[in-house]
N, CA, C and O atoms as a GROMACS GRO file, in nm:
protein
  428
    1MET      N    1  -1.015   0.772   0.546
    1MET     CA    2  -1.008   0.733   0.408
    1MET      C    3  -1.075   0.597   0.393
    1MET      O    4  -1.035   0.501   0.458
    2ALA      N    5  -1.174   0.588   0.311
    2ALA     CA    6  -1.244   0.461   0.293
    2ALA      C    7  -1.166   0.373   0.196
    2ALA      O    8  -1.113   0.420   0.096
    3ALA      N    9  -1.161   0.245   0.228
    3ALA     CA   10  -1.093   0.148   0.142
    3ALA      C   11  -1.186   0.106   0.030
    3ALA      O   12  -1.308   0.124   0.038
    4ASN      N   13  -1.128   0.052  -0.073
    4ASN     CA   14  -1.204   0.005  -0.187
    4ASN      C   15  -1.286  -0.118  -0.149
    4ASN      O   16  -1.228  -0.224  -0.125
    5PRO      N   17  -1.419  -0.107  -0.142
    5PRO     CA   18  -1.501  -0.220  -0.097
    5PRO      C   19  -1.508  -0.333  -0.200
    5PRO      O   20  -1.552  -0.443  -0.166
    6GLU      N   21  -1.465  -0.308  -0.324
    6GLU     CA   22  -1.467  -0.414  -0.424
    6GLU      C   23  -1.358  -0.518  -0.398
    6GLU      O   24  -1.368  -0.630  -0.447
    7ILE      N   25  -1.256  -0.482  -0.322
    7ILE     CA   26  -1.144  -0.572  -0.297
    7ILE      C   27  -1.164  -0.646  -0.166
    7ILE      O   28  -1.149  -0.768  -0.160
    8THR      N   29  -1.196  -0.574  -0.062
    8THR     CA   30  -1.212  -0.635   0.070
    8THR      C   31  -1.340  -0.584   0.134
    8THR      O   32  -1.378  -0.468   0.117
    9GLU      N   33  -1.405  -0.671   0.206
    9GLU     CA   34  -1.528  -0.632   0.274
    9GLU      C   35  -1.502  -0.586   0.416
    9GLU      O   36  -1.577  -0.505   0.471
   10SER      N   37  -1.394  -0.636   0.477
   10SER     CA   38  -1.374  -0.614   0.620
   10SER      C   39  -1.274  -0.505   0.654
   10SER      O   40  -1.255  -0.476   0.772
   11LEU      N   41  -1.211  -0.444   0.556
   11LEU     CA   42  -1.107  -0.345   0.584
   11LEU      C   43  -1.168  -0.221   0.648
   11LEU      O   44  -1.265  -0.164   0.597
   12SER      N   45  -1.110  -0.180   0.761
   12SER     CA   46  -1.158  -0.061   0.829
   12SER      C   47  -1.118   0.063   0.750
   12SER      O   48  -1.034   0.054   0.660
   13PRO      N   49  -1.178   0.178   0.782
   13PRO     CA   50  -1.129   0.301   0.720
   13PRO      C   51  -0.979   0.316   0.748
   13PRO      O   52  -0.932   0.286   0.857
   14ILE      N   53  -0.907   0.362   0.648
   14ILE     CA   54  -0.762   0.374   0.661
   14ILE      C   55  -0.732   0.508   0.726
   14ILE      O   56  -0.778   0.613   0.682
   15GLU      N   57  -0.655   0.502   0.833
   15GLU     CA   58  -0.618   0.623   0.907
   15GLU      C   59  -0.475   0.659   0.876
   15GLU      O   60  -0.390   0.572   0.859
   16PHE      N   61  -0.448   0.789   0.868
   16PHE     CA   62  -0.312   0.837   0.844
   16PHE      C   63  -0.258   0.900   0.971
   16PHE      O   64  -0.322   0.987   1.030
   17ASP      N   65  -0.140   0.854   1.013
   17ASP     CA   66  -0.074   0.910   1.130
   17ASP      C   67   0.032   1.007   1.080
   17ASP      O   68   0.132   0.965   1.021
   18LEU      N   69   0.012   1.136   1.102
   18LEU     CA   70   0.101   1.239   1.050
   18LEU      C   71   0.242   1.227   1.107
   18LEU      O   72   0.340   1.249   1.036
   19GLU      N   73   0.252   1.192   1.234
   19GLU     CA   74   0.383   1.183   1.298
   19GLU      C   75   0.469   1.072   1.237
   19GLU      O   76   0.587   1.093   1.206
   20SER      N   77   0.412   0.955   1.219
   20SER     CA   78   0.489   0.844   1.163
   20SER      C   79   0.480   0.836   1.011
   20SER      O   80   0.548   0.754   0.948
   21LYS      N   81   0.397   0.921   0.953
   21LYS     CA   82   0.373   0.920   0.808
   21LYS      C   83   0.332   0.782   0.761
   21LYS      O   84   0.379   0.733   0.658
   22SER      N   85   0.242   0.721   0.836
   22SER     CA   86   0.199   0.586   0.799
   22SER      C   87   0.047   0.578   0.791
   22SER      O   88  -0.026   0.650   0.860
   23PHE      N   89   0.001   0.489   0.706
   23PHE     CA   90  -0.140   0.457   0.693
   23PHE      C   91  -0.163   0.328   0.769
   23PHE      O   92  -0.080   0.237   0.763
   24GLN      N   93  -0.274   0.318   0.840
   24GLN     CA   94  -0.306   0.196   0.915
   24GLN      C   95  -0.451   0.157   0.893
   24GLN      O   96  -0.540   0.242   0.882
   25ALA      N   97  -0.473   0.027   0.887
   25ALA     CA   98  -0.608  -0.026   0.877
   25ALA      C   99  -0.610  -0.165   0.938
   25ALA      O  100  -0.507  -0.233   0.945
   26THR      N  101  -0.726  -0.205   0.982
   26THR     CA  102  -0.744  -0.342   1.029
   26THR      C  103  -0.836  -0.413   0.930
   26THR      O  104  -0.912  -0.350   0.856
   27TYR      N  105  -0.826  -0.545   0.929
   27TYR     CA  106  -0.910  -0.627   0.841
   27TYR      C  107  -0.937  -0.759   0.912
   27TYR      O  108  -0.876  -0.789   1.015
   28ASP      N  109  -1.026  -0.836   0.858
   28ASP     CA  110  -1.060  -0.966   0.914
   28ASP      C  111  -0.996  -1.072   0.825
   28ASP      O  112  -1.041  -1.095   0.713
   29SER      N  113  -0.891  -1.137   0.875
   29SER     CA  114  -0.816  -1.233   0.794
   29SER      C  115  -0.895  -1.361   0.768
   29SER      O  116  -0.853  -1.444   0.688
   30ILE      N  117  -1.008  -1.378   0.833
   30ILE     CA  118  -1.094  -1.493   0.805
   30ILE      C  119  -1.182  -1.461   0.683
   30ILE      O  120  -1.206  -1.549   0.600
   31ARG      N  121  -1.228  -1.338   0.672
   31ARG     CA  122  -1.315  -1.298   0.561
   31ARG      C  123  -1.238  -1.259   0.436
   31ARG      O  124  -1.282  -1.288   0.325
   32ASP      N  125  -1.123  -1.194   0.452
   32ASP     CA  126  -1.047  -1.141   0.339
   32ASP      C  127  -0.903  -1.188   0.342
   32ASP      O  128  -0.846  -1.207   0.450
   33SER      N  129  -0.844  -1.205   0.227
   33SER     CA  130  -0.704  -1.245   0.223
   33SER      C  131  -0.615  -1.125   0.256
   33SER      O  132  -0.647  -1.011   0.223
   34THR      N  133  -0.506  -1.154   0.322
   34THR     CA  134  -0.410  -1.049   0.358
   34THR      C  135  -0.358  -0.979   0.233
   34THR      O  136  -0.347  -0.856   0.231
   35SER      N  137  -0.327  -1.055   0.131
   35SER     CA  138  -0.270  -0.996   0.010
   35SER      C  139  -0.366  -0.895  -0.053
   35SER      O  140  -0.324  -0.788  -0.097
   36LEU      N  141  -0.495  -0.926  -0.058
   36LEU     CA  142  -0.591  -0.831  -0.113
   36LEU      C  143  -0.607  -0.709  -0.023
   36LEU      O  144  -0.624  -0.598  -0.072
   37ALA      N  145  -0.602  -0.730   0.107
   37ALA     CA  146  -0.611  -0.618   0.200
   37ALA      C  147  -0.492  -0.524   0.184
   37ALA      O  148  -0.508  -0.402   0.190
   38VAL      N  149  -0.372  -0.579   0.165
   38VAL     CA  150  -0.252  -0.496   0.144
   38VAL      C  151  -0.269  -0.412   0.018
   38VAL      O  152  -0.241  -0.292   0.019
   39VAL      N  153  -0.315  -0.472  -0.090
   39VAL     CA  154  -0.335  -0.398  -0.215
   39VAL      C  155  -0.438  -0.288  -0.194
   39VAL      O  156  -0.420  -0.176  -0.244
   40ALA      N  157  -0.544  -0.316  -0.121
   40ALA     CA  158  -0.647  -0.214  -0.095
   40ALA      C  159  -0.590  -0.097  -0.015
   40ALA      O  160  -0.621   0.018  -0.045
   41VAL      N  161  -0.508  -0.126   0.085
   41VAL     CA  162  -0.448  -0.019   0.166
   41VAL      C  163  -0.358   0.068   0.080
   41VAL      O  164  -0.368   0.191   0.084
   42VAL      N  165  -0.270   0.006   0.003
   42VAL     CA  166  -0.175   0.083  -0.079
   42VAL      C  167  -0.249   0.163  -0.186
   42VAL      O  168  -0.219   0.280  -0.208
   43ALA      N  169  -0.345   0.102  -0.252
   43ALA     CA  170  -0.422   0.173  -0.355
   43ALA      C  171  -0.495   0.293  -0.296
   43ALA      O  172  -0.497   0.401  -0.356
   44THR      N  173  -0.555   0.275  -0.181
   44THR     CA  174  -0.627   0.384  -0.115
   44THR      C  175  -0.530   0.494  -0.073
   44THR      O  176  -0.559   0.612  -0.092
   45ALA      N  177  -0.416   0.455  -0.016
   45ALA     CA  178  -0.316   0.554   0.027
   45ALA      C  179  -0.264   0.636  -0.090
   45ALA      O  180  -0.238   0.755  -0.076
   46LEU      N  181  -0.248   0.572  -0.205
   46LEU     CA  182  -0.198   0.641  -0.325
   46LEU      C  183  -0.309   0.710  -0.404
   46LEU      O  184  -0.282   0.791  -0.493
   47GLY      N  185  -0.434   0.678  -0.371
   47GLY     CA  186  -0.546   0.734  -0.446
   47GLY      C  187  -0.553   0.678  -0.587
   47GLY      O  188  -0.593   0.748  -0.680
   48GLU      N  189  -0.514   0.552  -0.604
   48GLU     CA  190  -0.511   0.489  -0.736
   48GLU      C  191  -0.604   0.369  -0.742
   48GLU      O  192  -0.646   0.314  -0.640
   49ASP      N  193  -0.636   0.331  -0.863
   49ASP     CA  194  -0.711   0.209  -0.886
   49ASP      C  195  -0.619   0.091  -0.853
   49ASP      O  196  -0.505   0.089  -0.898
   50PRO      N  197  -0.666  -0.006  -0.776
   50PRO     CA  198  -0.581  -0.121  -0.741
   50PRO      C  199  -0.523  -0.192  -0.862
   50PRO      O  200  -0.413  -0.246  -0.855
   51GLN      N  201  -0.596  -0.194  -0.972
   51GLN     CA  202  -0.548  -0.261  -1.092
   51GLN      C  203  -0.434  -0.186  -1.159
   51GLN      O  204  -0.365  -0.242  -1.244
   52ALA      N  205  -0.414  -0.060  -1.122
   52ALA     CA  206  -0.304   0.019  -1.178
   52ALA      C  207  -0.172  -0.008  -1.106
   52ALA      O  208  -0.066   0.032  -1.154
   53LEU      N  209  -0.178  -0.074  -0.990
   53LEU     CA  210  -0.057  -0.103  -0.913
   53LEU      C  211   0.018  -0.222  -0.972
   53LEU      O  212  -0.039  -0.305  -1.042
   54THR      N  213   0.148  -0.228  -0.941
   54THR     CA  214   0.226  -0.346  -0.974
   54THR      C  215   0.162  -0.465  -0.903
   54THR      O  216   0.132  -0.455  -0.784
   55PRO      N  217   0.141  -0.576  -0.971
   55PRO     CA  218   0.081  -0.692  -0.904
   55PRO      C  219   0.164  -0.733  -0.782
   55PRO      O  220   0.286  -0.747  -0.790
   56LEU      N  221   0.097  -0.751  -0.670
   56LEU     CA  222   0.165  -0.784  -0.545
   56LEU      C  223   0.246  -0.913  -0.558
   56LEU      O  224   0.353  -0.924  -0.498
   57GLN      N  225   0.198  -1.010  -0.636
   57GLN     CA  226   0.268  -1.137  -0.648
   57GLN      C  227   0.403  -1.123  -0.718
   57GLN      O  228   0.482  -1.218  -0.717
   58THR      N  229   0.432  -1.009  -0.780
   58THR     CA  230   0.566  -0.987  -0.836
   58THR      C  231   0.664  -0.942  -0.728
   58THR      O  232   0.785  -0.940  -0.751
   59ILE      N  233   0.613  -0.905  -0.612
   59ILE     CA  234   0.694  -0.856  -0.501
   59ILE      C  235   0.713  -0.963  -0.394
   59ILE      O  236   0.821  -0.977  -0.338
   60ILE      N  237   0.607  -1.037  -0.366
   60ILE     CA  238   0.608  -1.134  -0.256
   60ILE      C  239   0.519  -1.252  -0.296
   60ILE      O  240   0.425  -1.235  -0.375
   61ASP      N  241   0.547  -1.368  -0.244
   61ASP     CA  242   0.463  -1.486  -0.267
   61ASP      C  243   0.332  -1.465  -0.191
   61ASP      O  244   0.328  -1.481  -0.069
   62THR      N  245   0.227  -1.431  -0.262
   62THR     CA  246   0.101  -1.396  -0.196
   62THR      C  247   0.035  -1.517  -0.129
   62THR      O  248  -0.032  -1.501  -0.027
   63ASP      N  249   0.053  -1.636  -0.184
   63ASP     CA  250  -0.001  -1.755  -0.118
   63ASP      C  251   0.066  -1.774   0.018
   63ASP      O  252  -0.001  -1.804   0.117
   64ALA      N  253   0.198  -1.757   0.022
   64ALA     CA  254   0.271  -1.770   0.149
   64ALA      C  255   0.229  -1.661   0.247
   64ALA      O  256   0.209  -1.688   0.365
   65LEU      N  257   0.216  -1.538   0.199
   65LEU     CA  258   0.172  -1.428   0.284
   65LEU      C  259   0.037  -1.460   0.346
   65LEU      O  260   0.018  -1.443   0.467
   66ASP      N  261  -0.057  -1.505   0.265
   66ASP     CA  262  -0.190  -1.537   0.316
   66ASP      C  263  -0.186  -1.652   0.417
   66ASP      O  264  -0.256  -1.648   0.518
   67LYS      N  265  -0.106  -1.753   0.391
   67LYS     CA  266  -0.097  -1.867   0.483
   67LYS      C  267  -0.031  -1.827   0.615
   67LYS      O  268  -0.074  -1.872   0.722
   68LEU      N  269   0.072  -1.744   0.609
   68LEU     CA  270   0.143  -1.704   0.730
   68LEU      C  271   0.059  -1.614   0.820
   68LEU      O  272   0.083  -1.607   0.940
   69THR      N  273  -0.038  -1.545   0.763
   69THR     CA  274  -0.116  -1.449   0.840
   69THR      C  275  -0.257  -1.497   0.872
   69THR      O  276  -0.340  -1.420   0.922
   70THR      N  277  -0.286  -1.624   0.844
   70THR     CA  278  -0.416  -1.681   0.873
   70THR      C  279  -0.403  -1.778   0.990
   70THR      O  280  -0.307  -1.855   0.998
   71GLU      N  281  -0.499  -1.775   1.079
   71GLU     CA  282  -0.497  -1.867   1.193
   71GLU      C  283  -0.508  -2.010   1.147
   71GLU      O  284  -0.583  -2.042   1.055
   72SER      N  285  -0.431  -2.097   1.212
   72SER     CA  286  -0.440  -2.240   1.183
   72SER      C  287  -0.556  -2.299   1.261
   72SER      O  288  -0.624  -2.228   1.336
   73ALA      N  289  -0.579  -2.427   1.244
   73ALA     CA  290  -0.687  -2.495   1.316
   73ALA      C  291  -0.664  -2.491   1.467
   73ALA      O  292  -0.760  -2.502   1.544
   74THR      N  293  -0.539  -2.474   1.510
   74THR     CA  294  -0.507  -2.468   1.653
   74THR      C  295  -0.522  -2.326   1.709
   74THR      O  296  -0.505  -2.304   1.829
   75GLY      N  297  -0.554  -2.231   1.622
   75GLY     CA  298  -0.573  -2.093   1.669
   75GLY      C  299  -0.447  -2.009   1.668
   75GLY      O  300  -0.447  -1.896   1.716
   76PHE      N  301  -0.340  -2.064   1.614
   76PHE     CA  302  -0.214  -1.989   1.608
   76PHE      C  303  -0.182  -1.949   1.465
   76PHE      O  304  -0.230  -2.010   1.369
   77ARG      N  305  -0.099  -1.847   1.453
   77ARG     CA  306  -0.050  -1.804   1.322
   77ARG      C  307   0.098  -1.837   1.314
   77ARG      O  308   0.167  -1.846   1.416
   78ALA      N  309   0.145  -1.855   1.192
   78ALA     CA  310   0.285  -1.891   1.172
   78ALA      C  311   0.379  -1.776   1.207
   78ALA      O  312   0.496  -1.798   1.237
   79CYS      N  313   0.329  -1.655   1.202
   79CYS     CA  314   0.414  -1.541   1.229
   79CYS      C  315   0.338  -1.429   1.296
   79CYS      O  316   0.218  -1.411   1.275
   80ASP      N  317   0.410  -1.352   1.377
   80ASP     CA  318   0.349  -1.238   1.446
   80ASP      C  319   0.353  -1.111   1.363
   80ASP      O  320   0.267  -1.023   1.377
   81ARG      N  321   0.455  -1.101   1.276
   81ARG     CA  322   0.476  -0.978   1.201
   81ARG      C  323   0.552  -1.010   1.074
   81ARG      O  324   0.649  -1.085   1.075
   82ILE      N  325   0.507  -0.954   0.964
   82ILE     CA  326   0.575  -0.967   0.834
   82ILE      C  327   0.590  -0.827   0.777
   82ILE      O  328   0.496  -0.748   0.779
   83SER      N  329   0.709  -0.798   0.725
   83SER     CA  330   0.733  -0.667   0.663
   83SER      C  331   0.795  -0.687   0.525
   83SER      O  332   0.876  -0.778   0.504
   84PHE      N  333   0.757  -0.600   0.433
   84PHE     CA  334   0.813  -0.601   0.297
   84PHE      C  335   0.782  -0.466   0.233
   84PHE      O  336   0.703  -0.388   0.286
   85ARG      N  337   0.846  -0.439   0.121
   85ARG     CA  338   0.824  -0.312   0.049
   85ARG      C  339   0.732  -0.335  -0.070
   85ARG      O  340   0.744  -0.434  -0.143
   86TYR      N  341   0.640  -0.240  -0.087
   86TYR     CA  342   0.546  -0.250  -0.199
   86TYR      C  343   0.488  -0.112  -0.229
   86TYR      O  344   0.441  -0.044  -0.139
   87GLY      N  345   0.492  -0.073  -0.354
   87GLY     CA  346   0.427   0.050  -0.400
   87GLY      C  347   0.478   0.177  -0.335
   87GLY      O  348   0.402   0.273  -0.320
   88GLY      N  349   0.605   0.178  -0.296
   88GLY     CA  350   0.660   0.297  -0.232
   88GLY      C  351   0.638   0.302  -0.083
   88GLY      O  352   0.658   0.406  -0.020
   89PHE      N  353   0.596   0.190  -0.025
   89PHE     CA  354   0.570   0.180   0.118
   89PHE      C  355   0.644   0.062   0.179
   89PHE      O  356   0.669  -0.038   0.112
   90GLU      N  357   0.678   0.075   0.306
   90GLU     CA  358   0.720  -0.039   0.388
   90GLU      C  359   0.592  -0.090   0.451
   90GLU      O  360   0.530  -0.021   0.532
   91ILE      N  361   0.552  -0.210   0.414
   91ILE     CA  362   0.429  -0.271   0.462
   91ILE      C  363   0.460  -0.362   0.579
   91ILE      O  364   0.554  -0.441   0.573
   92THR      N  365   0.384  -0.350   0.686
   92THR     CA  366   0.394  -0.442   0.799
   92THR      C  367   0.255  -0.497   0.827
   92THR      O  368   0.158  -0.422   0.842
   93VAL      N  369   0.246  -0.630   0.833
   93VAL     CA  370   0.122  -0.698   0.866
   93VAL      C  371   0.145  -0.768   0.998
   93VAL      O  372   0.242  -0.841   1.015
   94THR      N  373   0.054  -0.746   1.094
   94THR     CA  374   0.070  -0.806   1.226
   94THR      C  375  -0.033  -0.916   1.249
   94THR      O  376  -0.131  -0.929   1.176
   95SER      N  377  -0.008  -0.994   1.352
   95SER     CA  378  -0.099  -1.104   1.387
   95SER      C  379  -0.232  -1.052   1.441
   95SER      O  380  -0.325  -1.130   1.459
   96GLU      N  381  -0.242  -0.923   1.468
   96GLU     CA  382  -0.368  -0.863   1.514
   96GLU      C  383  -0.451  -0.811   1.397
   96GLU      O  384  -0.544  -0.733   1.417
   97ASP      N  385  -0.417  -0.855   1.275
   97ASP     CA  386  -0.488  -0.814   1.153
   97ASP      C  387  -0.478  -0.663   1.128
   97ASP      O  388  -0.574  -0.599   1.085
   98VAL      N  389  -0.361  -0.609   1.155
   98VAL     CA  390  -0.333  -0.468   1.129
   98VAL      C  391  -0.235  -0.460   1.013
   98VAL      O  392  -0.136  -0.533   1.009
   99ILE      N  393  -0.264  -0.372   0.919
   99ILE     CA  394  -0.172  -0.344   0.810
   99ILE      C  395  -0.127  -0.200   0.827
   99ILE      O  396  -0.208  -0.109   0.838
  100GLU      N  397   0.004  -0.182   0.830
  100GLU     CA  398   0.062  -0.049   0.839
  100GLU      C  399   0.147  -0.026   0.715
  100GLU      O  400   0.229  -0.109   0.678
  101ALA      N  401   0.127   0.087   0.651
  101ALA     CA  402   0.202   0.124   0.531
  101ALA      C  403   0.276   0.253   0.559
  101ALA      O  404   0.215   0.360   0.569
  102ASN      N  405   0.408   0.243   0.573
  102ASN     CA  406   0.492   0.361   0.597
  102ASN      C  407   0.553   0.406   0.465
  102ASN      O  408   0.622   0.329   0.398
  103HIS      N  409   0.527   0.531   0.429
  103HIS     CA  410   0.579   0.584   0.304
  103HIS      C  411   0.730   0.587   0.306
  103HIS      O  412   0.789   0.638   0.400
  104LEU      N  413   0.793   0.531   0.202
  104LEU     CA  414   0.938   0.534   0.193
  104LEU      C  415   0.980   0.668   0.136
  104LEU      O  416   0.927   0.713   0.034
  105GLU      N  417   1.076   0.730   0.200
  105GLU     CA  418   1.126   0.858   0.154
  105GLU      C  419   1.214   0.837   0.032
  105GLU      O  420   1.289   0.739   0.026
  106ASP      N  421   1.207   0.927  -0.066
  106ASP     CA  422   1.295   0.920  -0.181
  106ASP      C  423   1.435   0.957  -0.137
  106ASP      O  424   1.457   1.061  -0.074
  107THR      N  425   1.531   0.871  -0.171
  107THR     CA  426   1.670   0.899  -0.133
  107THR      C  427   1.757   0.903  -0.254
  107THR      O  428   1.878   0.925  -0.242
   0.00000   0.00000   0.00000
C-alpha cells in the first residue's frame, strides 16, 4: 500500500500483517515529522484523505511526539517506544522509525 506522498516523502510502502492485523511502515524522522507520518499511515490504512481524519493534535501533543521521536544532538532519543490510540488504531512509534498501527476491535 503506497503512502500519501503529499504528507511525507520518506514513508515506506505500508505493509499489512494478516496475523497481527497491523499496518507497518518506516519513515525517516530527520526528513519527516513523526506526527505527519502517523497521519499518513492511518489515512492510507483506512483508505481516506488525511484531511478527513480527526486532527492528530486533538489526540496527542504533536510537538511533544515529534520531539520525543527525533534524535538529539547527542544521537539519542528521549524514548524508545510511544503508544497511543488514533483513528481506530493502537499506534506504536519506535526509536527505529517504525510506525505500527494495530486495528482496535469493536467491543
